Amino acid sequence: MTQTIYGKTEGLKKQVLTQLEGIYELRADEGQLISQELALVLRDLSDAINREISLYIDRKGRVTAVAVGSDCHVELPGTDSRRSQNRLCGVACIHTHPSGAPRLSGVDLSALRDLRFDAMAAMAWETPQSEPLLSFGMITDLDEDQQPVLQEFGPFKVKDVAAMPFGNVVHTVEKILAKRSRNHNLAEGPERAMLISLAWGDTASRWSAQDSVEELAQLAETAGAEVVGKFVQSRPKPDPVFFIGKGKVQEMALFAQQEDIDLCIFDDELSPAQQRNLERALGVRIIDRTGLILDIFAKRARTSEGKLQVELAQLQYMLPRIMGQGTSLSRLGGGIGTRGPGETKLEVDRRRIRDRIAFLEDQIRRMKGNRKQQQRARNKNEVKQVCLVGYTNAGKSTLLNTLTHSDIYAQDQLFATLDPTTRQLDLPDGSSCTLTDTVGFIQRLPHQLVAAFKSTLEVVKDADLLLHVVDSSHELAREQTEAVYQVLQELGVTDKPILTVYNKVDRLSQHEGLRRRLEQEDNALCISARTGEGVPELLETLARLLGQDRVEADLCIPYGESRLAARLHEEAQVLSEEYGETGILIRARMDKALADRLAPYIQP
Ligand SMILES: Nc1nc2c(ncn2[C@@H]2O[C@H](COP(=O)(O)OP(=O)(O)OP(=O)(O)O)[C@@H](O)[C@H]2O)c(=O)[nH]1
Ligand SMILES: [Mg+2]
């Protein structure tokens, strides 16, 4: 191989030139952006001649060109001809900024865009002996006009850069680019996913690994992925390095290659280190159950509060993962269809993420304050509040629609509803209450989400009655019920009256026995939100339960105190009203508390 030194070599001593030529003998590992040794040699030589040094390094880690002088990367010999729209050029350019900053200049960025480098990196250091810092830019996507989207990462310590799975990142980026240029839109081509669930130790759980992986497949499809393979492995306990066994890792790596898999979804939460190791071993993007659920929530959030809450949960989930070496990069492309909490956030350092978390928490607290005020206003009116809770896809939103003749979004999808919706519900005894639909629960709901959604879920805490909707036609109805109770406990809701409704009984025609058993349970009703079966009984029961602490009374309000009559209209249910000789005669149904306060006016 020629060992030409390009650029402004005039005036350099023979000995220095020899040292520069020596750079060609050095190399990085395959998949590494730069090795520590190369970085230190670049620093020392660059200091010695007080000029920039640039080099090209290919994907095998070989140095293919070395140049001296500023902005010389544009003068370097052309890279190979793979510069099609959906590929990078196969070479990274690394250059030094002696006595400068480890930041990319405008010229660096335009060279990155024009020459489609795998990466463009700038390295700088403070004093001759100090550790170099390095920032690098990459093309990470194509925009709507098929123009490259650039992102800058870092600065990082060189040793952290050396530890990054750079090859995997390049591989992922090329896949994204290929899809973008094929479809003009990533969302059109579903990502191909393989799933894995580990069955281990904790046999107390009623969910078998198989059940759980089926649910995971539903989640993955909800998120827009195509499930190509499902794996289950039994082990006494998770492997600390790979979570699953090494043999399984090999089997899956082969499967990933044969089936052109884009991502692998784990049913359990992985440690950041396990995630990184797996990413290297399998060569595909790895996400875990928590990451997947967060991804779905990110896609579904509609209200500004919902969006803030999801972003908060995503950042809290990402924080430990970004802190590990290099993981910020391996997280490139976030979840399915590359929805992270905004890819630009991947480049912000940990402190800025912390700041953002604090900001989000503050915003959410404020919104919560507002809601509390509305809440107080409602309480004053003594309107009873009923809240729908239940496993995701149980039929909560459908039931709200049936009961209140509304048309909110209800779909055969997990997490169709994220943001609470409240409607007025008229009851057969003439009274009314509010009915609130909430986000569905799931087994092992990520705790980041429960925490972030705590304020939304306060409606559950404040409710007078919970209407627990169960999909009676689901094989795992019992397990789902347990999961719901677990989340309620996590929310600190333990002493609320609960009315259970076994929904979807129209699907139980083959299971008369089951239906009879459900009908005999206390505090439970069988209904079909779809056909309306059982709904009149449900309404009667609701009226009875909510009316329990209500009394009917005849009052005589003196004409001088007509203020009280107005109050009755506001807070009680007025059944009749007449103007008598001594005052207004009102028959009303009201809360015991109110009746006690109005005792002096109540007629025997
Ligand atoms: N056969 C039948 N299907 C129902 C019934 N109630 C709801 N469904 C269907 O079940 C699916 C889920 O209904 P949703 O109302 O969206 O469920 P949800 O509990 O609000 O779900 P999330 O918001 O995703 O947590 C939809 O496809 C509904 O049409 C029912 O009584 N019978
Ligand atoms: Mg819903």
XYZ file of C-alpha atoms and ligand atoms in Angstrom:
637
model
C 0.000 0.000 0.000
C 1.240 3.476 -0.760
C 2.062 5.524 2.251
C 1.601 8.968 0.765
C 1.217 11.866 3.142
C -1.256 14.272 1.510
C -1.752 17.990 2.072
C 0.655 20.670 3.230
C 3.788 18.695 3.883
C 6.225 21.465 2.858
C 8.790 22.237 5.491
C 8.260 19.067 7.476
C 11.412 17.300 8.641
C 12.240 13.923 7.135
C 11.927 12.369 10.573
C 8.427 13.773 11.053
C 7.388 12.497 7.634
C 8.601 9.047 8.609
C 6.569 9.235 11.788
C 3.510 10.307 9.819
C 4.003 7.378 7.453
C 4.117 5.204 10.539
C 0.415 5.984 11.090
C -0.381 3.660 8.198
C 1.004 0.802 10.266
C -1.476 1.442 13.054
C -5.080 0.323 13.052
C -8.296 0.157 14.989
C -10.356 -2.968 15.611
C -13.049 -3.854 13.153
C -16.161 -1.893 14.147
C -14.186 0.676 16.156
C -14.204 4.324 15.120
C -10.729 4.860 16.499
C -8.336 3.058 18.807
C -6.791 4.765 21.796
C -3.329 4.184 20.419
C -4.115 5.887 17.124
C -5.665 8.823 18.965
C -2.594 9.346 21.138
C -0.200 9.163 18.183
C -2.326 11.725 16.344
C -2.257 14.011 19.374
C 1.507 13.828 19.806
C 2.359 14.276 16.129
C -0.151 17.054 15.695
C 1.365 18.886 18.678
C 4.872 18.357 17.352
C 4.134 19.994 13.989
C 1.359 22.243 15.318
C -0.870 21.451 12.346
C -4.002 19.490 11.768
C -3.650 15.856 10.804
C -6.487 13.991 9.079
C -6.862 10.349 8.401
C -9.291 8.014 6.733
C -10.084 4.766 8.409
C -12.123 1.994 6.802
C -14.611 -0.414 8.390
C -11.941 -3.011 8.968
C -10.071 -0.454 11.068
C -7.303 0.151 8.500
C -5.832 3.598 7.915
C -6.279 4.324 4.224
C -5.045 7.916 3.972
C -3.153 10.485 6.060
C -2.990 14.224 5.387
C -1.554 17.354 6.982
C -3.040 20.861 7.085
C -6.368 22.469 7.777
C -9.537 21.380 6.018
C -7.508 18.775 4.242
C -10.167 16.116 4.394
C -11.620 17.629 1.254
C -8.309 17.112 -0.467
C -7.966 13.498 0.480
C -8.197 10.962 -2.316
C -11.754 9.979 -3.240
C -13.334 7.220 -1.282
C -14.724 4.161 -2.988
C -17.692 4.356 -5.290
C -20.417 3.068 -2.988
C -21.797 6.523 -2.584
C -25.374 5.648 -3.444
C -28.227 7.385 -1.676
C -28.716 4.623 0.834
C -25.124 3.909 1.759
C -22.349 5.646 3.547
C -18.936 5.729 1.914
C -17.390 3.051 4.111
C -14.707 5.326 5.517
C -14.613 7.576 8.567
C -12.570 10.763 8.587
C -10.815 11.704 11.822
C -8.874 14.914 12.197
C -7.209 16.891 14.925
C -7.783 20.486 16.017
C -4.466 21.317 17.712
C -5.109 24.017 20.325
C -8.735 24.111 19.171
C -12.028 22.660 20.378
C -13.277 19.093 19.885
C -16.157 20.365 17.755
C -17.032 20.007 14.093
C -16.766 23.118 11.935
C -19.157 24.075 9.148
C -16.617 22.814 6.628
C -16.433 19.488 8.477
C -20.197 19.124 8.301
C -20.449 19.928 4.618
C -17.664 17.444 3.858
C -19.591 14.860 5.882
C -22.716 15.546 3.855
C -21.019 15.667 0.440
C -18.683 12.711 0.821
C -21.111 10.597 2.895
C -18.464 9.575 5.405
C -19.408 6.898 7.908
C -18.468 9.571 10.428
C -16.580 12.856 10.571
C -14.667 13.248 13.810
C -12.773 16.173 15.343
C -10.324 15.600 18.163
C -8.733 18.117 20.540
C -6.936 18.170 23.895
C -6.046 20.797 26.465
C -2.389 20.179 27.307
C 0.128 17.910 25.560
C -0.410 15.108 28.046
C -4.158 15.360 28.547
C -6.622 12.881 27.248
C -8.027 13.834 23.854
C -11.742 14.534 23.489
C -13.569 13.735 20.320
C -16.877 14.737 18.725
C -18.208 13.182 15.609
C -20.982 13.772 13.177
C -22.927 11.175 11.269
C -25.610 11.057 8.641
C -28.382 9.394 10.585
C -31.417 9.705 8.355
C -32.840 11.216 5.184
C -35.393 13.991 5.400
C -38.568 14.262 3.329
C -36.575 15.601 0.392
C -34.191 12.676 0.656
C -31.494 14.993 1.975
C -29.102 13.656 4.624
C -29.907 14.534 8.224
C -26.721 15.198 10.208
C -26.194 14.783 13.906
C -23.245 15.580 16.080
C -22.360 13.463 19.090
C -19.980 14.172 21.942
C -17.509 15.365 22.902
C -16.524 12.040 24.430
C -13.289 10.796 25.939
C -11.312 8.825 23.391
C -11.458 5.695 25.524
C -15.260 5.857 25.498
C -15.319 6.306 21.746
C -13.013 3.306 21.394
C -15.528 1.245 23.361
C -18.551 2.231 21.270
C -20.106 -0.366 18.979
C -19.541 1.971 16.065
C -19.840 -0.725 13.411
C -23.340 -1.605 14.618
C -24.377 2.007 14.531
C -23.206 2.350 10.936
C -25.046 -0.835 10.087
C -28.261 0.489 11.661
C -27.925 3.829 9.914
C -27.504 2.138 6.557
C -30.623 0.093 7.175
C -32.549 3.237 7.982
C -31.199 4.954 4.864
C -32.008 1.951 2.700
C -35.595 1.921 3.939
C -35.987 5.645 3.589
C -34.832 5.657 0.019
C -36.835 2.553 -0.805
C -40.105 3.737 0.655
C -39.532 7.435 0.987
C -41.063 6.732 4.321
C -39.820 4.470 7.028
C -43.272 3.902 8.462
C -44.367 2.125 5.304
C -41.983 -0.768 5.689
C -42.572 -2.524 8.994
C -39.414 -3.436 10.817
C -38.764 -7.126 11.102
C -38.556 -8.179 14.718
C -37.659 -11.315 16.637
C -38.831 -11.718 20.219
C -37.392 -13.573 23.147
C -38.737 -14.378 26.571
C -36.836 -16.072 29.344
C -38.543 -18.528 31.687
C -36.622 -18.572 34.926
C -36.732 -19.035 38.677
C -39.810 -17.066 39.604
C -42.448 -19.703 38.884
C -44.882 -17.972 41.221
C -45.852 -15.787 38.297
C -48.944 -17.129 36.600
C -47.861 -15.815 33.255
C -45.875 -18.446 31.451
C -43.028 -17.215 29.288
C -45.108 -18.366 26.324
C -48.153 -16.265 27.349
C -45.908 -13.347 27.938
C -44.179 -13.601 24.566
C -47.600 -13.725 22.861
C -48.542 -10.496 24.584
C -45.165 -9.054 23.617
C -45.920 -9.924 19.984
C -49.183 -7.986 20.248
C -47.309 -5.055 21.711
C -44.700 -5.227 18.940
C -47.394 -5.265 16.280
C -49.161 -2.368 17.962
C -45.874 -0.482 17.708
C -45.739 -1.213 14.000
C -43.234 -4.052 13.783
C -43.636 -7.327 11.929
C -42.951 -10.272 14.217
C -40.865 -12.796 12.312
C -39.709 -15.106 15.083
C -40.482 -15.864 18.723
C -38.056 -17.573 21.077
C -38.512 -18.827 24.616
C -35.644 -20.062 26.740
C -35.698 -21.755 30.139
C -32.787 -21.114 32.454
C -32.337 -21.290 36.204
C -31.443 -17.587 36.171
C -30.523 -14.851 33.682
C -26.974 -14.707 32.360
C -25.272 -11.570 33.731
C -23.591 -10.778 30.423
C -26.193 -11.635 27.795
C -29.323 -12.229 29.885
C -29.997 -15.347 27.779
C -27.552 -18.224 27.321
C -24.633 -17.968 24.904
C -25.950 -20.830 22.782
C -29.248 -19.000 22.364
C -27.378 -15.849 21.423
C -25.646 -17.739 18.620
C -28.855 -19.328 17.428
C -30.552 -15.937 17.339
C -27.613 -14.244 15.620
C -27.897 -16.793 12.844
C -31.668 -16.367 12.634
C -31.233 -12.577 12.501
C -28.886 -12.905 9.587
C -30.985 -15.388 7.646
C -34.233 -13.521 8.173
C -32.854 -10.015 7.756
C -34.034 -8.978 11.205
C -33.949 -5.288 12.126
C -34.532 -5.534 15.814
C -34.775 -7.931 18.701
C -37.254 -7.379 21.521
C -36.685 -8.837 24.977
C -39.607 -9.546 27.246
C -37.693 -8.437 30.330
C -35.946 -5.278 31.303
C -32.254 -5.584 30.391
C -29.426 -3.844 32.146
C -27.700 -1.238 29.988
C -24.612 -3.485 29.833
C -26.610 -6.538 28.748
C -28.291 -4.472 26.089
C -24.925 -3.316 24.787
C -23.435 -6.813 24.780
C -26.423 -8.213 22.955
C -26.342 -5.448 20.410
C -22.762 -6.373 19.599
C -23.386 -10.098 19.534
C -26.590 -10.058 17.501
C -25.747 -7.135 15.249
C -29.321 -5.801 15.424
C -30.976 -3.149 17.516
C -32.150 -4.389 20.902
C -35.098 -3.062 22.802
C -36.725 -4.439 25.896
C -40.327 -4.654 26.997
C -40.141 -1.374 28.868
C -38.613 0.409 25.894
C -41.317 -1.038 23.656
C -44.191 0.075 25.876
C -42.647 3.531 26.166
C -42.418 3.591 22.394
C -46.123 2.826 22.007
C -47.014 5.465 24.548
C -44.877 7.989 22.677
C -46.789 7.230 19.500
C -50.188 7.468 21.179
C -49.850 10.481 23.448
C -52.152 13.236 22.199
C -52.561 15.844 24.906
C -49.664 17.999 25.935
C -49.768 16.513 29.411
C -49.648 12.982 28.014
C -46.698 13.912 25.828
C -44.809 15.436 28.725
C -45.429 12.385 30.856
C -44.224 9.998 28.174
C -41.134 12.061 27.521
C -40.380 12.092 31.224
C -40.684 8.322 31.424
C -38.538 7.883 28.322
C -35.787 10.089 29.655
C -35.796 8.358 33.014
C -35.500 5.064 31.206
C -32.738 6.342 28.948
C -30.644 8.127 31.532
C -28.781 5.103 32.913
C -28.401 3.792 29.389
C -26.844 6.965 28.072
C -24.431 7.168 30.948
C -22.709 3.906 30.073
C -19.932 4.190 27.569
C -21.090 4.501 24.049
C -24.635 3.465 24.686
C -25.955 6.840 23.659
C -25.002 5.824 20.189
C -26.202 2.310 20.251
C -29.568 3.752 21.252
C -29.557 5.647 18.016
C -32.875 5.074 16.411
C -34.683 4.659 19.728
C -37.612 2.331 19.336
C -39.539 1.011 16.399
C -39.707 3.388 13.475
C -37.082 5.461 15.270
C -39.250 7.281 17.703
C -37.136 8.292 20.633
C -37.947 11.318 22.691
C -36.505 13.251 19.749
C -33.244 11.935 18.428
C -31.535 15.224 19.037
C -31.755 14.435 22.737
C -29.384 11.563 22.269
C -26.587 13.994 21.845
C -27.255 15.979 24.949
C -25.205 15.034 27.894
C -26.495 13.604 31.075
C -26.710 16.931 32.840
C -28.959 18.376 30.198
C -31.184 15.325 30.425
C -31.395 15.852 34.154
C -32.356 19.479 33.584
C -35.022 18.400 31.149
C -36.367 15.858 33.623
C -36.610 18.526 36.290
C -38.371 20.836 33.838
C -40.884 18.155 32.828
C -41.587 17.252 36.424
C -42.269 20.894 37.159
C -44.619 21.262 34.179
C -46.508 18.149 35.133
C -46.829 19.372 38.708
C -48.333 22.624 37.474
C -50.893 20.837 35.326
C -51.738 18.684 38.276
C -52.322 21.836 40.335
C -54.802 23.085 37.741
C -56.620 19.798 37.691
C -56.870 19.776 41.474
C -58.649 23.104 41.311
C -61.148 21.829 38.779
C -61.526 18.812 40.945
C -62.364 20.920 43.966
C -64.953 22.787 41.948
C -66.528 19.487 40.982
C -66.472 18.155 44.506
C -68.346 21.190 45.690
C -71.104 20.185 43.339
C -71.125 16.783 44.954
C -71.187 14.999 41.631
C -70.143 11.400 42.112
C -67.183 10.233 40.104
C -66.866 6.806 38.576
C -63.625 5.707 36.987
C -63.126 2.894 34.499
C -60.072 0.770 35.160
C -58.918 -2.491 33.663
C -56.408 -4.371 31.606
C -55.560 -2.891 28.239
C -58.025 -3.907 25.504
C -60.677 -5.023 28.029
C -63.267 -2.699 26.485
C -63.210 0.328 28.789
C -63.526 2.928 26.046
C -66.225 0.913 24.277
C -68.167 0.771 27.518
C -67.838 4.513 28.026
C -69.155 5.011 24.494
C -72.094 2.673 25.073
C -73.021 4.184 28.423
C -72.700 7.837 27.474
C -73.492 7.625 23.752
C -70.073 9.026 22.941
C -67.617 8.287 20.236
C -64.162 8.156 21.756
C -61.372 6.097 20.226
C -61.760 2.373 20.938
C -59.797 -0.189 18.989
C -58.588 -3.742 19.094
C -55.155 -2.494 20.090
C -53.125 -2.407 23.235
C -53.031 1.054 24.771
C -55.594 2.584 22.450
C -56.352 5.090 25.207
C -53.689 7.139 26.949
C -55.330 10.309 28.063
C -58.294 10.296 30.394
C -61.686 11.304 29.008
C -64.593 12.286 31.247
C -68.267 12.230 30.254
C -71.477 12.773 32.140
C -73.471 9.630 32.773
C -77.209 9.854 33.474
C -78.485 7.206 35.839
C -81.982 5.665 35.880
C -82.902 7.280 39.224
C -82.561 10.694 37.612
C -79.216 11.451 39.173
C -76.002 11.633 37.231
C -72.302 11.042 37.773
C -69.114 11.521 35.805
C -67.523 8.572 34.061
C -63.802 8.708 33.305
C -61.923 6.425 30.938
C -58.239 5.888 31.689
C -55.132 4.276 30.280
C -55.226 0.479 30.422
C -52.947 -1.500 32.679
C -50.649 -4.357 31.739
C -48.631 -6.896 33.652
C -45.257 -5.461 34.617
C -46.229 -1.946 33.603
C -42.903 -0.091 33.517
C -42.477 1.695 36.814
C -41.185 4.792 34.997
C -44.588 5.008 33.355
C -46.575 4.471 36.509
C -44.516 7.200 38.133
C -44.848 9.576 35.201
C -48.586 8.958 34.854
C -49.271 9.259 38.567
C -50.886 12.639 38.164
C -53.136 11.475 35.320
C -54.052 8.458 37.338
C -55.100 10.613 40.271
C -58.573 10.433 38.768
C -58.508 6.832 39.909
C -57.556 7.909 43.419
C -60.242 10.557 43.562
C -63.050 8.398 42.232
C -65.989 7.435 44.400
C -66.276 4.088 42.665
C -64.093 2.069 40.319
C -65.691 0.178 37.495
C -63.279 -2.645 36.792
C -63.725 -3.891 33.227
C -62.524 -7.443 32.600
C -62.358 -9.126 29.197
C -64.158 -12.297 30.251
C -63.396 -13.943 26.911
C -59.634 -13.707 27.433
C -57.885 -16.911 28.436
C -55.840 -15.036 31.005
C -58.707 -12.962 32.438
C -57.817 -14.027 35.961
C -54.135 -13.165 35.568
C -55.066 -9.844 34.000
C -57.315 -9.084 36.968
C -54.408 -9.721 39.295
C -52.201 -7.428 37.261
C -54.830 -4.683 37.548
C -54.993 -5.068 41.314
C -51.224 -4.898 41.447
C -51.102 -1.598 39.577
C -53.881 -0.230 41.776
C -51.791 -1.136 44.768
C -48.776 0.571 43.235
C -50.922 3.688 42.900
C -51.890 3.421 46.537
C -55.547 2.710 45.725
C -56.536 -0.035 48.120
C -59.787 0.897 49.804
C -62.099 2.013 47.012
C -65.390 0.332 46.287
C -64.957 -1.687 43.097
C -67.704 -2.972 40.842
C -66.413 -5.657 38.483
C -67.966 -5.980 35.053
C -67.220 -9.061 33.012
C -67.292 -7.614 29.535
C -67.511 -9.265 26.116
C -69.909 -11.952 27.359
C -71.293 -12.059 23.812
C -68.181 -14.097 23.110
C -68.971 -16.643 25.804
C -71.731 -18.507 23.963
C -69.550 -21.610 23.947
C -68.806 -21.298 27.643
C -72.140 -21.320 29.469
C -70.512 -22.786 32.584
C -68.005 -20.011 32.880
C -70.698 -17.429 32.383
C -72.898 -18.894 35.137
C -69.932 -18.888 37.490
C -69.132 -15.251 36.758
C -72.760 -14.255 37.250
C -72.726 -15.671 40.743
C -69.780 -13.607 41.918
C -70.460 -10.834 44.414
C -70.112 -7.264 43.232
C -69.890 -8.398 39.641
C -72.043 -8.197 36.536
C -71.857 -9.766 33.100
C -72.216 -7.337 30.219
C -71.383 -6.746 26.616
C -70.345 -3.226 25.829
C -70.722 -4.113 22.177
C -74.275 -5.504 22.141
C -75.540 -3.574 25.141
C -76.500 -6.748 26.984
C -76.462 -6.243 30.753
C -76.098 -2.479 30.433
C -79.507 -1.614 32.045
C -78.588 -3.772 35.063
C -75.224 -2.061 35.227
C -76.855 1.368 35.289
C -79.308 0.278 38.029
C -76.443 -1.081 40.089
C -74.418 2.095 39.656
C -77.372 4.225 40.727
C -77.912 2.037 43.766
C -74.250 2.035 44.824
C -73.796 5.768 44.311
C -77.145 6.592 45.893
C -76.461 4.600 49.031
C -75.486 7.596 51.100
C -78.146 9.781 49.558
C -81.460 10.573 51.200
C -84.754 11.901 49.956
C -86.337 14.654 51.995
C -89.067 17.315 51.933
C -87.857 20.774 52.782
C -89.557 24.046 53.392
C -87.243 26.946 52.590
C -88.494 30.336 53.865
C -88.826 32.962 51.127
C -86.193 35.054 52.899
C -83.618 32.301 52.312
C -84.116 31.571 48.643
C -80.288 31.369 48.447
C -80.691 27.893 49.960
C -83.117 26.868 47.244
C -80.547 27.855 44.632
C -77.974 25.790 46.454
C -80.249 22.768 46.436
C -80.606 23.080 42.689
C -76.863 23.117 42.394
C -75.916 20.348 44.781
C -78.916 18.096 45.056
C -81.341 16.489 42.734
C -84.591 18.425 42.962
C -87.593 16.124 42.412
C -90.401 18.647 42.855
C -90.802 22.286 43.813
C -93.893 24.240 44.897
C -94.516 27.680 46.274
C -96.306 27.313 49.577
C -97.611 29.855 52.114
C -94.544 29.966 54.348
C -91.870 29.144 51.822
C -90.721 27.032 48.887
C -91.587 23.356 49.303
C -88.903 21.212 47.761
C -88.588 17.473 47.525
C -84.986 16.538 46.791
C -82.511 13.708 46.833
C -79.187 14.694 48.310
C -76.068 13.623 50.115
C -76.434 12.789 53.801
C -73.931 15.508 54.620
C -76.003 18.132 52.881
C -79.203 16.854 54.487
C -77.569 17.188 57.906
C -76.654 20.780 57.206
C -80.197 21.563 56.083
C -81.807 19.679 58.968
C -83.661 22.760 60.355
C -85.670 23.028 57.116
C -86.536 19.383 56.717
C -90.225 18.562 57.221
C -91.042 15.513 59.297
N -67.057 -8.929 21.201
C -66.899 -7.850 21.957
N -65.887 -7.007 21.720
C -65.752 -5.926 22.510
C -66.637 -5.668 23.573
N -66.227 -4.527 24.191
C -65.126 -4.097 23.523
N -64.838 -4.940 22.505
C -63.732 -4.810 21.556
O -62.511 -4.907 22.253
C -61.522 -4.045 21.653
C -60.917 -3.135 22.688
O -61.879 -2.203 23.118
P -61.477 -0.821 23.779
O -62.745 -0.208 24.261
O -60.604 -0.010 22.913
O -60.633 -1.344 25.020
P -59.917 -0.498 26.159
O -60.073 -1.218 27.435
O -60.369 0.916 26.122
O -58.437 -0.653 25.696
P -57.162 0.338 25.869
O -57.623 1.736 25.759
O -56.305 -0.094 24.746
O -56.564 0.007 27.187
C -62.242 -3.295 20.540
O -61.952 -3.953 19.328
C -63.707 -3.435 20.908
O -64.536 -3.399 19.785
C -67.715 -6.582 23.783
O -68.534 -6.449 24.686
N -67.790 -7.661 22.960
Mg -59.398 2.591 25.789
